[in-house]
Amino acid sequence: MTKVRYVDTDILIIGGGMAGSGAAWEARYWCRNCRIVLAEKANINRSGAVAMGLSAINTYMGLKCKENTVEDYVKYVRGDLMGIVREDLVYDYARHVDSTVHLFDEWGLPIWPEPKTGCYVREGKWQIMIHGESYKPIVAEAARKALGDENIFNRVMVTHLLKSPGNPNRVVGAIGFNVNDGTFYVFKAKATILAAGGGSQIYSLGPG
Amino acid sequence: MPSYVIPAKCTGCGDCVNVCPSHIMKFTKSGIFGRKAYNAEPESCWECYNCVKHCPQGAVQIRGYMDFTPLGGAVEVYRDEKTNRVYWTIRYRNGTVKYFVFPIRTTPWGSIKPPQEYPEPLKEFLRTPYLSCEHEQLGGNKLGVELPRMKVPEVVKVEVRG
């Protein structure tokens, strides 16, 4: 017999990679009394595309040191992708990326600062250099502290989103199963954040 | 290059099975030496080195595939969360050994201040484009939108330094 577990929650985050961990942090910051649940197909400490670490952060504006402007970045992306780009989305992540990197720095990610100015050492116009072996465990620690370990469901592979019967455009939860013991999970959520990347085939298209 | 567990060193603690993002580190059936971990599907291995880094016994190595890598080379990693360093050992087939050391973190593990310990933001802040702590992290108004006026608390803690 397959066991079925029902999880009622306010906010459901699907995917525990960098985006899902960041969403967990952000959701807890704005909503202190919500129940927030994160479902991840592997272990959140080492999962997603940053599981093995990274040696650079590829987008950092440097607004603090006035190195680049957000408009410059949008212009660069538009040229790089030959104009096929949602400029509003690019602008939006570009203007928020700096504060996220500063949070990583505060949490302990080794980023190289220049001794004189305190700005970060660059290896390209947009990249900064890091010692990113533990990039994901550091971000995962923030997410685990934000949610509490009991609200993080490791090894749960979400396969389908649940839609409201009255309104097919509204997602009210998700279903999945534990890849170790086959327990079936039904998540019911008031809001769902899909941060599952492109590999899991929940998005109809790839990431982006 | 997929991972390989040296059975004589493995104690069967399961750290690599727990951490593997690809879910391919498995246990053998318990024999007289207890259970051992092994890489069940080397061809689906991401080569992310997480099993190597998380093995407390140093029992996991990265070794090349037999069909295209010269046999005899191996990579070992020791990751120390107390001194916050990661030590890489690259063993070549001809006996050359190279060592690398890198820092992994500048603060102690478990030291992150969780978001619920920050002062609770006003609901009006949700209408601004600022994310959590963004106004402070950017060093003021960098997104072209002023924060709504906060009520100044009557008692202000003054931190004295030096």
Coordinates of C-alpha atoms in Angstrom, one line a residue:
Chain A
M1 CA 0.0 0.0 0.0
T2 CA 1.3 3.4 -0.9
K3 CA 1.1 5.9 1.9
V4 CA -0.5 9.3 1.2
R5 CA 0.4 12.4 3.1
Y6 CA -1.5 15.6 2.9
V7 CA 0.3 18.9 3.6
D8 CA -1.7 22.1 4.1
T9 CA 0.3 25.2 3.7
D10 CA 0.1 28.9 3.0
I11 CA 3.0 29.1 0.5
L12 CA 4.4 26.1 -1.4
I13 CA 7.8 26.4 -3.0
I14 CA 8.6 23.8 -5.6
G15 CA 12.3 23.3 -6.1
G16 CA 15.0 23.9 -3.6
G17 CA 17.8 25.3 -5.8
M18 CA 19.1 28.8 -5.7
A19 CA 15.7 30.3 -6.7
G20 CA 13.7 28.2 -4.3
S21 CA 16.0 28.9 -1.4
G22 CA 15.9 32.6 -2.2
A23 CA 12.1 32.5 -2.4
A24 CA 12.0 30.8 1.0
W25 CA 14.1 33.6 2.6
E26 CA 12.1 36.3 0.9
A27 CA 8.7 34.7 1.8
R28 CA 9.7 34.4 5.5
Y29 CA 10.9 38.0 5.6
W30 CA 7.6 39.4 4.5
C31 CA 5.3 36.9 6.2
R32 CA 6.4 35.9 9.7
N33 CA 3.3 33.8 10.6
C34 CA 2.8 31.9 7.3
R35 CA 3.4 28.2 7.0
I36 CA 5.9 27.9 4.2
V37 CA 6.8 24.5 2.7
L38 CA 9.5 23.6 0.3
A39 CA 9.6 20.4 -1.8
E40 CA 12.9 19.4 -3.3
K41 CA 13.8 16.3 -5.3
A42 CA 17.2 15.9 -3.7
N43 CA 18.8 17.2 -0.5
I44 CA 18.5 20.9 -0.2
N45 CA 22.1 21.2 1.0
R46 CA 23.4 20.1 -2.3
S47 CA 20.8 20.3 -5.1
G48 CA 20.1 22.2 -8.2
A49 CA 22.4 23.7 -10.8
V50 CA 24.8 25.1 -8.1
A51 CA 25.2 21.8 -6.2
M52 CA 28.8 21.5 -7.2
G53 CA 29.7 25.1 -6.6
L54 CA 30.6 28.0 -8.9
S55 CA 33.7 30.0 -9.3
A56 CA 32.0 33.2 -10.5
I57 CA 28.8 35.2 -10.2
N58 CA 28.1 36.1 -13.7
T59 CA 25.9 39.1 -13.2
Y60 CA 26.7 41.8 -10.8
M61 CA 26.0 45.4 -11.6
G62 CA 28.1 47.2 -9.0
L63 CA 25.5 49.9 -8.4
K64 CA 27.3 50.7 -5.1
C65 CA 30.6 51.5 -6.8
K66 CA 28.8 53.0 -9.9
E67 CA 30.5 50.4 -12.2
N68 CA 27.6 49.8 -14.5
T69 CA 24.0 50.9 -14.8
V70 CA 21.0 48.6 -15.2
E71 CA 20.2 50.2 -18.5
D72 CA 23.7 49.2 -19.8
Y73 CA 23.0 45.6 -18.8
V74 CA 19.6 45.5 -20.6
K75 CA 21.3 46.9 -23.7
Y76 CA 24.0 44.3 -23.5
V77 CA 21.5 41.4 -23.1
R78 CA 19.4 42.8 -26.0
G79 CA 22.5 42.8 -28.3
D80 CA 23.7 39.4 -27.1
L81 CA 20.3 37.7 -27.8
M82 CA 19.7 39.6 -31.0
G83 CA 16.7 41.5 -29.7
I84 CA 14.6 38.4 -28.7
V85 CA 14.3 39.3 -25.1
R86 CA 11.8 40.4 -22.5
E87 CA 13.5 43.6 -21.5
D88 CA 11.2 44.2 -18.4
L89 CA 12.3 40.8 -16.9
V90 CA 16.0 41.5 -17.6
Y91 CA 15.7 44.9 -16.1
D92 CA 13.9 43.5 -13.1
Y93 CA 16.5 40.9 -12.2
A94 CA 19.4 43.2 -13.0
R95 CA 18.3 45.8 -10.5
H96 CA 17.8 43.3 -7.7
V97 CA 20.9 41.2 -8.2
D98 CA 23.3 43.5 -6.3
S99 CA 21.5 43.3 -3.0
T100 CA 21.3 39.5 -3.3
V101 CA 25.1 39.4 -3.8
H102 CA 25.6 41.7 -0.8
L103 CA 23.5 39.3 1.3
F104 CA 25.7 36.3 0.1
D105 CA 28.8 38.3 1.1
E106 CA 27.3 38.9 4.6
W107 CA 26.4 35.3 5.0
G108 CA 30.0 34.2 4.3
L109 CA 30.4 33.5 0.6
P110 CA 34.1 34.3 -0.1
I111 CA 34.0 37.1 -2.7
W112 CA 37.2 38.9 -3.6
P113 CA 37.2 42.6 -2.6
E114 CA 39.7 45.1 -3.9
P115 CA 41.7 46.3 -0.9
K116 CA 41.5 50.0 -1.7
T117 CA 38.0 50.5 -2.9
G118 CA 36.1 47.7 -1.3
C119 CA 34.4 46.9 -4.6
Y120 CA 34.6 43.3 -5.9
V121 CA 37.3 42.1 -8.2
R122 CA 36.0 41.5 -11.7
E123 CA 37.0 38.9 -14.3
G124 CA 34.7 40.4 -17.0
K125 CA 32.5 43.4 -17.4
W126 CA 29.6 41.7 -15.6
Q127 CA 31.3 38.9 -13.6
I128 CA 32.8 38.9 -10.2
M129 CA 35.1 36.2 -8.8
I130 CA 34.2 34.0 -5.8
H131 CA 35.5 30.9 -4.0
G132 CA 32.1 29.2 -4.5
E133 CA 32.7 25.7 -3.4
S134 CA 30.1 26.0 -0.7
Y135 CA 27.8 28.4 -2.5
K136 CA 24.8 26.2 -2.3
P137 CA 25.2 25.0 1.4
I138 CA 25.5 28.6 2.5
V139 CA 22.3 29.6 0.7
A140 CA 20.6 26.4 1.8
E141 CA 21.5 27.3 5.4
A142 CA 19.6 30.6 5.0
A143 CA 16.6 28.8 3.6
R144 CA 16.6 26.1 6.3
K145 CA 16.8 28.7 9.0
A146 CA 14.0 30.7 7.4
L147 CA 11.6 27.7 7.1
G148 CA 12.7 25.3 9.8
D149 CA 13.9 21.8 8.9
E150 CA 10.4 20.3 9.5
N151 CA 9.0 22.3 6.6
I152 CA 11.5 21.2 4.1
F153 CA 10.6 18.0 2.2
N154 CA 13.8 16.5 0.8
R155 CA 13.6 13.8 -1.8
V156 CA 10.1 14.7 -2.8
M157 CA 9.7 14.9 -6.6
V158 CA 6.8 17.1 -7.6
T159 CA 5.2 15.8 -10.8
H160 CA 2.0 17.8 -11.3
L161 CA 0.4 21.1 -10.3
L162 CA -3.1 21.0 -9.0
K163 CA -5.5 23.5 -10.5
S164 CA -8.6 25.0 -9.0
P165 CA -11.8 23.3 -10.4
G166 CA -13.5 26.7 -10.6
N167 CA -10.7 28.6 -12.1
P168 CA -8.3 26.6 -14.3
N169 CA -5.8 29.5 -14.3
R170 CA -5.3 29.2 -10.6
V171 CA -2.8 26.8 -9.1
V172 CA -3.9 25.5 -5.6
G173 CA -1.2 23.0 -4.9
A174 CA 0.9 20.2 -6.3
I175 CA 1.3 16.4 -6.0
G176 CA 4.5 14.4 -5.9
F177 CA 6.2 11.4 -4.4
N178 CA 9.1 10.6 -2.2
V179 CA 11.8 9.0 -4.4
N180 CA 13.1 6.8 -1.5
D181 CA 10.0 5.2 -0.1
G182 CA 7.3 6.1 -2.7
T183 CA 5.1 8.0 -0.2
F184 CA 2.6 10.1 -2.2
Y185 CA 2.4 13.8 -1.2
V186 CA -0.5 16.1 -1.8
F187 CA 0.4 19.7 -1.1
K188 CA -2.5 22.2 -0.8
A189 CA -1.3 25.8 -0.9
K190 CA -2.8 29.3 -1.0
A191 CA 0.1 30.4 -3.2
T192 CA 2.6 28.3 -5.1
I193 CA 6.1 29.4 -6.2
L194 CA 7.4 27.3 -9.1
A195 CA 11.2 27.3 -8.9
A196 CA 11.9 24.0 -10.5
G197 CA 14.2 24.9 -13.3
G198 CA 14.0 23.4 -16.8
G199 CA 15.0 19.8 -16.2
S200 CA 12.0 18.6 -14.3
Q201 CA 9.5 19.2 -17.1
I202 CA 6.9 21.0 -15.0
Y203 CA 7.3 24.1 -17.0
S204 CA 6.0 23.7 -20.5
L205 CA 9.1 25.4 -21.8
G206 CA 12.7 25.6 -20.6
P207 CA 13.8 27.9 -17.9
G208 CA 13.3 31.6 -18.4
Chain B
M1 CA 34.7 11.0 -14.3
P2 CA 32.3 9.3 -11.9
S3 CA 32.8 8.6 -8.2
Y4 CA 34.1 5.3 -6.9
V5 CA 33.7 4.1 -3.3
I6 CA 36.6 2.2 -1.8
P7 CA 34.8 -0.6 0.0
A8 CA 37.5 -1.2 2.6
K9 CA 37.3 2.4 3.8
C10 CA 33.5 2.8 3.6
T11 CA 31.6 2.5 6.9
G12 CA 28.2 2.7 5.4
C13 CA 27.2 5.9 7.2
G14 CA 25.1 7.0 4.3
D15 CA 26.2 10.7 4.0
C16 CA 26.9 10.3 0.3
V17 CA 23.6 8.5 -0.2
N18 CA 21.8 11.4 1.5
V19 CA 23.6 14.2 -0.4
C20 CA 23.7 12.9 -3.9
P21 CA 21.7 15.2 -6.1
S22 CA 21.3 12.6 -8.8
H23 CA 20.1 9.9 -6.4
I24 CA 22.5 7.3 -7.7
M25 CA 24.6 6.5 -4.6
K26 CA 23.0 3.4 -3.2
F27 CA 23.6 0.9 -0.5
T28 CA 24.7 -2.7 -1.1
K29 CA 22.8 -5.4 0.8
S30 CA 24.2 -5.8 4.3
G31 CA 26.8 -8.5 4.3
I32 CA 29.2 -9.7 7.0
F33 CA 31.0 -6.3 6.6
G34 CA 27.8 -4.3 7.0
R35 CA 26.3 -2.2 4.2
K36 CA 28.5 -0.2 1.8
A37 CA 27.7 2.6 -0.5
Y38 CA 28.4 2.4 -4.2
N39 CA 27.7 4.4 -7.3
A40 CA 24.9 2.5 -8.9
E41 CA 24.9 4.3 -12.2
P42 CA 28.3 5.8 -13.1
E43 CA 27.0 6.8 -16.6
S44 CA 24.4 9.1 -15.1
C45 CA 26.8 10.7 -12.6
W46 CA 26.9 14.5 -12.8
E47 CA 30.5 14.5 -11.5
C48 CA 29.5 17.1 -9.0
Y49 CA 31.9 15.7 -6.3
N50 CA 29.4 16.0 -3.5
C51 CA 29.8 12.4 -2.3
V52 CA 33.5 12.9 -2.3
K53 CA 33.3 16.1 -0.2
H54 CA 30.8 14.8 2.2
C55 CA 32.4 11.4 3.0
P56 CA 33.8 11.6 6.5
Q57 CA 36.1 8.6 5.8
G58 CA 37.6 9.9 2.6
A59 CA 36.5 6.7 1.0
V60 CA 35.1 8.2 -2.2
Q61 CA 37.4 9.0 -5.1
I62 CA 36.7 10.3 -8.6
R63 CA 38.1 8.0 -11.2
G64 CA 38.0 8.1 -15.0
Y65 CA 35.9 6.0 -17.2
M66 CA 37.8 2.9 -18.4
D67 CA 37.2 3.5 -22.1
F68 CA 38.7 6.9 -22.6
T69 CA 40.7 8.0 -19.5
P70 CA 44.1 6.5 -18.8
L71 CA 43.6 4.3 -15.7
G72 CA 45.4 5.1 -12.5
G73 CA 44.5 8.7 -12.0
A74 CA 42.2 9.9 -9.3
V75 CA 40.9 13.0 -7.5
E76 CA 40.3 13.2 -3.8
V77 CA 38.7 16.1 -1.9
Y78 CA 38.7 16.8 1.8
R79 CA 36.3 19.5 2.9
D80 CA 36.8 20.9 6.4
E81 CA 33.9 22.9 7.8
K82 CA 35.9 23.9 10.9
T83 CA 38.7 25.6 9.2
N84 CA 36.5 26.4 6.2
R85 CA 38.9 25.1 3.6
V86 CA 38.6 22.5 0.9
Y87 CA 41.7 20.5 0.0
W88 CA 42.0 19.0 -3.4
T89 CA 44.4 16.1 -4.2
I90 CA 45.0 15.3 -7.9
R91 CA 46.8 12.0 -8.4
Y92 CA 48.2 11.5 -11.9
R93 CA 48.8 8.1 -13.5
N94 CA 52.6 8.7 -13.5
G95 CA 52.8 9.4 -9.8
T96 CA 52.6 13.2 -9.9
V97 CA 50.4 14.5 -7.1
K98 CA 49.1 18.1 -7.0
Y99 CA 47.5 19.8 -4.1
F100 CA 45.2 22.8 -4.0
V101 CA 43.6 24.6 -1.0
F102 CA 40.7 27.0 -1.3
P103 CA 38.6 28.8 1.3
I104 CA 34.9 27.9 1.3
R105 CA 33.3 30.3 3.7
T106 CA 34.3 33.4 5.6
T107 CA 31.9 33.0 8.6
P108 CA 31.2 30.0 10.9
W109 CA 28.6 27.5 9.9
G110 CA 25.2 28.2 11.3
S111 CA 25.9 31.9 11.8
I112 CA 23.4 33.3 9.3
K113 CA 20.9 35.7 10.8
P114 CA 17.5 34.3 9.8
P115 CA 14.9 36.6 8.2
Q116 CA 12.5 36.4 11.1
E117 CA 15.1 38.1 13.3
Y118 CA 15.1 41.2 11.2
P119 CA 12.6 43.9 12.3
E120 CA 9.2 43.1 10.7
P121 CA 8.6 45.3 7.6
L122 CA 5.6 47.5 7.2
K123 CA 2.9 46.2 4.8
E124 CA 3.4 49.4 2.7
F125 CA 6.9 48.2 1.9
L126 CA 5.4 45.4 -0.2
R127 CA 4.3 48.0 -2.7
T128 CA 7.8 49.2 -3.2
P129 CA 10.2 47.4 -5.5
Y130 CA 12.6 46.7 -2.7
L131 CA 13.2 43.1 -1.7
S132 CA 14.2 42.0 1.8
C133 CA 17.0 44.2 3.3
E134 CA 17.6 45.6 -0.2
H135 CA 17.4 49.3 0.8
E136 CA 20.2 48.8 3.3
Q137 CA 22.2 46.3 1.1
L138 CA 22.3 48.7 -1.8
G139 CA 23.3 51.6 0.5
G140 CA 20.2 53.7 0.1
N141 CA 17.8 54.6 -2.6
K142 CA 19.3 53.0 -5.8
L143 CA 16.1 51.9 -7.5
G144 CA 14.6 55.4 -7.8
V145 CA 11.8 54.8 -5.3
E146 CA 11.8 56.3 -1.8
L147 CA 10.7 54.1 1.1
P148 CA 7.5 55.1 2.8
R149 CA 8.2 57.0 6.0
M150 CA 8.5 54.7 9.0
K151 CA 7.4 55.7 12.5
V152 CA 10.6 56.5 14.4
P153 CA 10.6 54.4 17.6
E154 CA 10.9 56.4 20.8
V155 CA 13.7 54.4 22.3
V156 CA 16.7 54.1 20.0
K157 CA 19.4 51.7 20.9
V158 CA 22.8 53.3 20.4
E159 CA 25.6 50.8 19.9
V160 CA 28.9 52.1 21.4
R161 CA 32.0 50.9 19.7
G162 CA 35.6 51.1 20.7

